[in-house]
Coordinates of C-alpha atoms and ligand atoms in Angstrom, one line a residue:
M1 CA 0.0 0.0 0.1
K2 CA 1.2 3.5 -0.7
T3 CA 1.0 6.1 2.3
E4 CA 0.0 9.7 1.4
L5 CA 1.2 12.1 3.6
L6 CA -0.9 15.4 3.2
F7 CA -1.3 18.8 4.9
P8 CA -5.2 18.9 6.4
T9 CA -6.6 21.1 3.6
P10 CA -10.5 21.0 3.6
E11 CA -10.2 18.3 0.6
A12 CA -7.6 16.2 2.5
L13 CA -9.8 16.2 5.6
A14 CA -13.0 15.1 3.4
R15 CA -11.0 12.1 1.9
A16 CA -9.5 11.4 5.2
G17 CA -13.0 11.3 6.6
E18 CA -14.2 9.4 3.5
L19 CA -11.5 7.0 4.1
L20 CA -12.4 6.3 7.8
R21 CA -16.0 5.7 6.8
S22 CA -15.2 3.2 4.6
G23 CA -13.3 1.1 7.2
E24 CA -9.7 2.5 6.4
V25 CA -7.2 3.5 8.9
V26 CA -5.6 7.2 8.8
G27 CA -2.9 8.7 11.0
F28 CA -3.9 12.1 12.2
P29 CA -2.3 14.6 14.8
T30 CA -3.5 15.3 18.2
E31 CA -2.4 17.8 21.0
T32 CA -0.9 14.7 23.0
V33 CA 0.7 12.5 20.3
Y34 CA -0.7 11.4 16.8
G35 CA -3.0 8.8 16.6
L36 CA -4.0 5.9 14.3
G37 CA -7.9 6.2 13.7
A38 CA -10.4 4.1 12.4
N39 CA -13.9 3.8 12.7
A40 CA -14.8 2.5 16.5
M41 CA -18.1 1.0 15.5
D42 CA -16.4 -1.1 12.6
E43 CA -14.9 -4.2 13.9
A44 CA -13.0 -5.0 10.7
A45 CA -12.0 -1.4 10.5
V46 CA -10.7 -1.6 14.0
E47 CA -8.6 -4.8 13.3
K48 CA -6.7 -3.1 10.5
I49 CA -5.2 -0.8 13.6
F50 CA -4.2 -3.8 15.7
A51 CA -2.6 -5.2 12.3
A52 CA -0.8 -2.0 11.4
K53 CA 0.6 -1.5 15.1
G54 CA 1.3 -5.1 15.5
R55 CA -0.7 -4.4 19.0
P56 CA -1.6 -7.3 21.2
G57 CA -5.2 -7.9 21.1
D58 CA -5.9 -7.6 24.8
N59 CA -4.9 -4.2 25.0
P60 CA -8.0 -2.1 24.6
L61 CA -8.4 1.1 22.4
I62 CA -9.4 4.9 23.2
V63 CA -12.3 6.0 21.4
H64 CA -12.4 9.8 20.3
I65 CA -15.4 12.0 19.8
A66 CA -15.7 15.6 18.7
D67 CA -18.3 16.8 21.0
A68 CA -20.5 15.8 24.1
D69 CA -23.3 14.7 21.7
G70 CA -21.0 11.5 20.8
L71 CA -20.8 10.3 24.2
A72 CA -24.3 8.9 24.9
P73 CA -24.2 6.2 22.1
L74 CA -21.2 4.8 23.5
I75 CA -21.8 4.3 27.5
A76 CA -24.1 2.1 29.5
S77 CA -25.6 4.9 31.6
E78 CA -25.4 8.7 32.3
P79 CA -22.1 10.0 33.7
D80 CA -22.0 10.5 37.2
P81 CA -21.1 13.9 38.7
H82 CA -17.4 12.9 39.1
A83 CA -17.3 12.2 35.2
R84 CA -19.2 15.6 34.7
A85 CA -17.0 17.6 36.5
L86 CA -13.8 16.4 34.8
M87 CA -15.5 16.4 31.1
D88 CA -16.6 20.2 31.9
A89 CA -13.1 21.1 33.2
F90 CA -10.8 19.3 30.5
W91 CA -12.8 18.5 27.5
P92 CA -11.9 19.0 24.7
G93 CA -8.2 18.2 25.9
P94 CA -5.9 15.6 27.0
L95 CA -8.0 13.5 29.3
T96 CA -9.3 10.0 28.9
L97 CA -12.0 8.9 30.9
I98 CA -13.4 5.1 31.4
F99 CA -16.9 4.5 31.3
P100 CA -19.1 1.2 31.4
K101 CA -19.6 0.4 27.9
S102 CA -22.9 0.4 25.8
A103 CA -23.6 -2.7 23.8
A104 CA -23.0 -0.7 20.5
V105 CA -19.2 -0.6 21.2
P106 CA -17.3 -3.8 19.5
A107 CA -15.5 -6.1 21.8
R108 CA -12.6 -5.6 19.5
V109 CA -12.3 -1.9 20.8
T110 CA -12.3 -2.6 24.4
A111 CA -10.4 -6.0 24.2
G112 CA -13.7 -7.6 25.8
L113 CA -13.5 -5.1 28.8
D114 CA -17.0 -3.9 30.0
T115 CA -15.5 -0.4 30.1
V116 CA -14.6 1.8 27.2
A117 CA -11.9 4.8 27.3
I118 CA -13.2 7.8 25.8
R119 CA -11.3 11.1 25.0
M120 CA -12.2 14.4 23.2
P121 CA -9.4 15.5 21.5
S122 CA -8.8 19.6 21.3
H123 CA -6.6 19.4 18.1
P124 CA -8.3 21.2 15.5
V125 CA -7.3 18.8 12.9
A126 CA -8.4 15.6 15.1
Q127 CA -11.5 17.7 15.6
A128 CA -12.1 18.4 12.0
L129 CA -11.4 14.7 11.1
I130 CA -13.9 13.1 13.3
R131 CA -16.5 15.5 12.1
A132 CA -15.6 14.8 8.6
A133 CA -15.8 10.9 9.4
G134 CA -19.3 11.4 11.2
V135 CA -18.5 8.2 13.3
P136 CA -16.6 8.0 16.7
V137 CA -12.8 7.3 15.8
A138 CA -10.9 4.6 17.7
A139 CA -7.3 5.6 17.9
P140 CA -4.0 4.3 19.6
S141 CA -0.8 6.3 19.2
A142 CA 0.5 5.9 15.8
N143 CA 3.7 4.0 16.9
R144 CA 4.5 0.4 16.0
S145 CA 3.9 -1.2 19.2
G146 CA 6.4 -0.9 21.8
R147 CA 8.2 2.0 20.1
P148 CA 8.1 5.7 21.2
S149 CA 4.9 7.4 20.4
P150 CA 5.0 9.7 17.3
T151 CA 4.9 13.4 17.7
T152 CA 5.6 14.5 14.5
A153 CA 4.1 12.9 11.0
A154 CA 7.5 12.3 9.9
D155 CA 7.7 9.9 13.2
V156 CA 4.4 8.4 11.9
L157 CA 5.8 7.9 8.4
E158 CA 8.9 6.1 9.9
D159 CA 6.6 3.4 11.6
M160 CA 3.6 3.3 9.0
D161 CA 4.9 3.8 5.9
G162 CA 3.1 1.3 3.6
R163 CA 1.0 0.1 6.4
V164 CA -1.8 2.8 6.2
P165 CA -3.5 4.6 3.0
M166 CA -2.9 8.3 4.7
I167 CA -1.2 10.3 7.4
L168 CA -2.3 13.8 8.0
D169 CA 0.4 16.3 8.8
G170 CA -0.4 18.8 11.5
G171 CA 2.9 19.5 12.6
P172 CA 4.5 18.8 15.9
C173 CA 2.3 18.1 19.1
R174 CA 2.1 20.5 21.6
V175 CA 1.8 18.2 24.8
G176 CA 4.2 15.2 23.2
V177 CA 3.0 12.9 26.0
E178 CA -0.5 10.8 26.0
S179 CA -3.7 11.6 27.3
T180 CA -4.2 11.2 31.2
V181 CA -6.1 8.0 31.7
V182 CA -8.6 8.4 34.7
D183 CA -10.6 5.4 36.1
L184 CA -14.0 6.6 37.8
S185 CA -15.1 3.5 39.2
G186 CA -13.7 4.0 42.7
E187 CA -14.3 6.8 45.5
A188 CA -12.0 9.1 44.2
P189 CA -10.9 9.5 40.3
R190 CA -7.6 7.1 39.9
V191 CA -5.0 8.0 37.5
L192 CA -4.1 4.8 35.2
R193 CA -1.6 6.5 33.0
P194 CA -0.5 10.1 33.7
G195 CA -0.5 12.5 30.9
G196 CA -1.2 16.2 29.6
I197 CA -3.6 16.7 32.6
T198 CA -1.9 16.7 35.8
R199 CA -2.8 15.2 39.4
A200 CA -3.2 18.6 40.7
Q201 CA -5.6 19.8 37.9
I202 CA -7.6 16.9 38.6
E203 CA -7.8 17.7 42.4
A204 CA -8.9 21.3 41.8
V205 CA -12.1 19.7 40.3
A206 CA -12.5 16.5 42.3
S207 CA -11.0 17.0 45.5
A208 CA -9.1 14.0 45.5
C209 CA -7.1 12.1 43.0
E210 CA -5.3 8.7 43.5
I211 CA -2.2 7.4 41.4
D212 CA -2.1 3.8 40.5
H213 CA 0.8 1.9 42.1
A214 CA 1.9 0.7 38.6
V215 CA 2.6 4.5 37.3
L216 CA 5.9 4.6 38.7
N217 CA 6.6 0.9 39.8
P218 CA 7.0 -2.4 37.8
L219 CA 4.2 -4.5 38.2
G220 CA 4.6 -7.3 40.7
E221 CA 5.0 -11.1 39.5
G222 CA 1.4 -12.2 38.6
E223 CA -0.1 -8.8 39.4
R224 CA -3.0 -7.8 36.9
P225 CA -2.8 -4.4 35.8
R226 CA -6.1 -2.1 35.9
S227 CA -5.1 -0.8 32.4
P228 CA -3.7 -3.7 30.2
G229 CA -1.4 -1.3 28.5
M230 CA 0.7 -1.2 31.6
K231 CA 2.0 -4.6 31.3
Y232 CA 3.9 -4.1 28.0
K233 CA 7.1 -3.0 27.1
H234 CA 6.8 0.7 25.9
Y235 CA 8.2 3.7 24.5
A236 CA 11.4 1.8 23.9
P237 CA 13.9 2.9 21.3
R238 CA 16.5 0.6 19.9
G239 CA 19.4 1.8 21.9
E240 CA 19.5 0.9 25.9
V241 CA 18.1 3.4 28.0
T242 CA 19.1 4.4 31.7
V243 CA 17.4 7.0 33.7
F244 CA 19.4 9.1 36.1
C245 CA 17.9 10.8 39.1
G246 CA 18.9 12.8 42.3
E247 CA 21.8 15.5 42.8
N248 CA 24.5 13.2 41.4
T249 CA 22.8 13.0 38.1
V250 CA 25.3 15.1 36.0
K251 CA 28.3 13.2 37.7
N252 CA 26.8 9.8 37.1
I253 CA 26.1 10.3 33.5
I254 CA 29.5 11.6 32.8
R255 CA 31.1 8.7 34.6
R256 CA 28.7 6.2 32.9
Y257 CA 29.2 7.7 29.4
D258 CA 33.0 7.9 29.7
A259 CA 33.0 4.3 30.2
T260 CA 30.6 3.2 27.7
P261 CA 31.2 3.2 23.8
N262 CA 28.6 4.9 21.5
A263 CA 26.5 6.3 24.3
L264 CA 24.3 9.4 23.9
I265 CA 22.9 12.0 26.8
L266 CA 19.6 13.4 26.8
A267 CA 19.8 16.3 29.2
L268 CA 18.1 19.6 30.3
E269 CA 19.1 22.7 28.3
G270 CA 20.7 24.2 31.3
N271 CA 22.7 21.0 32.2
L272 CA 24.4 20.7 28.6
P273 CA 27.4 22.9 29.5
F274 CA 28.4 20.3 32.1
Y275 CA 28.8 17.5 29.4
G276 CA 31.5 19.7 27.4
K277 CA 32.0 17.8 23.8
R278 CA 30.2 14.7 24.9
R279 CA 27.3 13.5 22.4
C280 CA 23.7 15.1 23.9
I281 CA 20.1 15.9 22.8
S282 CA 18.6 18.8 24.7
L283 CA 15.2 18.0 26.3
G284 CA 14.3 21.7 26.6
S285 CA 14.3 23.8 30.1
D286 CA 11.5 22.4 32.1
A287 CA 9.1 19.4 32.6
E288 CA 6.6 20.8 30.0
S289 CA 9.5 20.7 27.3
M290 CA 10.8 17.6 28.3
A291 CA 7.1 16.1 27.8
A292 CA 7.2 17.7 24.1
N293 CA 10.4 16.6 23.4
L294 CA 11.0 13.1 25.0
F295 CA 9.6 10.8 22.4
H296 CA 11.1 12.9 19.3
A297 CA 14.4 12.2 21.5
L298 CA 14.1 8.8 22.0
R299 CA 13.6 8.3 18.0
E300 CA 16.3 10.7 17.2
A301 CA 18.9 8.8 19.4
D302 CA 17.8 5.6 17.1
R303 CA 18.6 7.6 14.1
L304 CA 21.9 8.6 15.5
G305 CA 22.5 4.7 16.0
A306 CA 23.2 5.1 19.9
D307 CA 23.9 1.6 21.6
V308 CA 23.3 3.3 25.3
I309 CA 21.1 6.3 25.9
L310 CA 21.7 8.1 29.3
C311 CA 19.0 10.2 30.2
E312 CA 18.1 12.8 32.8
G313 CA 15.1 12.4 35.1
V314 CA 12.7 15.0 36.3
E315 CA 10.8 15.6 39.6
P316 CA 7.6 13.6 39.2
V317 CA 5.3 16.2 39.8
G318 CA 3.2 18.0 37.4
V319 CA 3.5 16.9 33.9
G320 CA 6.9 15.5 35.1
L321 CA 4.9 12.4 36.7
A322 CA 4.1 11.5 32.8
V323 CA 7.4 12.3 31.8
M324 CA 8.8 9.7 34.5
N325 CA 6.2 7.2 33.6
R326 CA 7.0 7.0 30.1
L327 CA 10.9 7.2 30.8
F328 CA 10.8 4.4 33.5
R329 CA 9.2 1.9 30.8
A330 CA 11.5 3.2 28.0
A331 CA 13.9 1.9 30.4
A332 CA 12.6 -1.1 31.7
F333 CA 13.1 0.3 35.1
R334 CA 16.8 0.8 34.8
V335 CA 17.3 3.7 37.0
V336 CA 20.5 4.9 38.6
E337 CA 19.8 7.2 41.8
Ligands
LIG1 O1 -3.4 10.7 24.2 C1 -3.8 9.7 23.9 O2 -4.5 9.2 24.6 C2 -3.3 9.1 22.6 C3 -3.9 9.9 21.2 C4 -3.9 9.2 19.9 O3 -5.5 10.3 21.6 N1 -3.7 7.8 22.4 C5 -3.2 6.6 23.0 O4 -3.9 5.6 23.0 O5 -2.3 7.1 23.8 P1 -2.9 4.1 23.2 O6 -3.9 2.9 22.8 O7 -1.7 4.2 22.9 O8 -3.2 3.9 24.9 C6 -4.4 3.8 25.3 C7 -4.1 3.4 26.9 C8 -3.7 2.1 27.1 O9 -2.5 2.1 28.2 C9 -4.8 1.1 27.3 O10 -4.6 -0.1 28.0 C10 -6.0 2.1 28.2 O11 -5.4 3.5 27.6 N2 -7.2 1.7 27.9 C11 -7.9 1.7 27.0 N3 -9.2 1.1 27.2 C12 -9.1 0.8 28.7 C13 -10.0 0.6 29.7 N4 -11.4 0.3 29.1 N5 -9.8 0.5 30.9 C14 -8.4 0.5 31.1 N6 -7.5 1.1 30.4 C15 -7.8 1.2 29.0
LIG2 MG1 0.3 3.9 22.9

């Protein structure tokens, strides 16, 4: 299959909507990362997403809607006040909520679960595409399974060339890490995957917010994750990643770099001078820019052919929690304190 890379002109959006309606898969930008979309109500179309990504069949997809009217057909009952408050505060935006699913949502989308994850993206191209399609759009991140999520159209093409008919190029993603996935089945909202909406933002609306143990810790032997995605190897480039934390970060990275052939350092802009002539990629100046740059930097490390990637950590607060969640997984929990 030939893959077309198009800017989101009205004509391109109309054709992309037509492709989705006819059961095809389209790569498209959101404010978090690029997604690989298909008609969520069409099992055969959804199947093509799993095939294009090489995604395990027991990992459910997020269904994307353009407006509040899109929600009712997908869920089993009216959203409760908790859900309402979060939707009012953060939709459209990088927040995914888990609801009991309606019978209309195919089991393939939810991997057989009786819940469905729903998100209303704010990116104008994502909004326009869902409207053009006229159907809810199931969309995981547009990477081959296990690879870093794509934050530019070129990243999507790198993984999906020849596997999907069309990719819409909306430029680099603003947030850079995926949406925050929140489970509403307990007393307080529980973050299963941290992302663009922070714990503090949720607490401002919901008074309490729990962070699932698996966010910053490896799953224990035989432990069942609340979110199936948490059990897979994730976000990993070909090079071996190690994360460095604490006050000796720079010293420890320099020691490791100097003892390791073909290493590469991912560092905060302000620390670059400490590394001198050693090979570095800047992650920007703070947790927000780290989030925006991280996945692209991990892909860049592969393009440079680095065997070993030594990455500075960040305080796991605000969007820094999402950064550390992704980094720990990319590093398979190789952490030096
Ligand atoms: O920002 C995002 O959320 C991006 C863009 C494209 O919207 N999408 C995304 O999808 O990150 P994906 O498939 O890469 O990650 C979805 C996560 C997985 O960890 C999955 O296990 C979890 O959401 N998930 C989906 N449905 C679920 C459900 N019913 N219950 C618990 N977790 C669920
Ligand atoms: Mg993903």
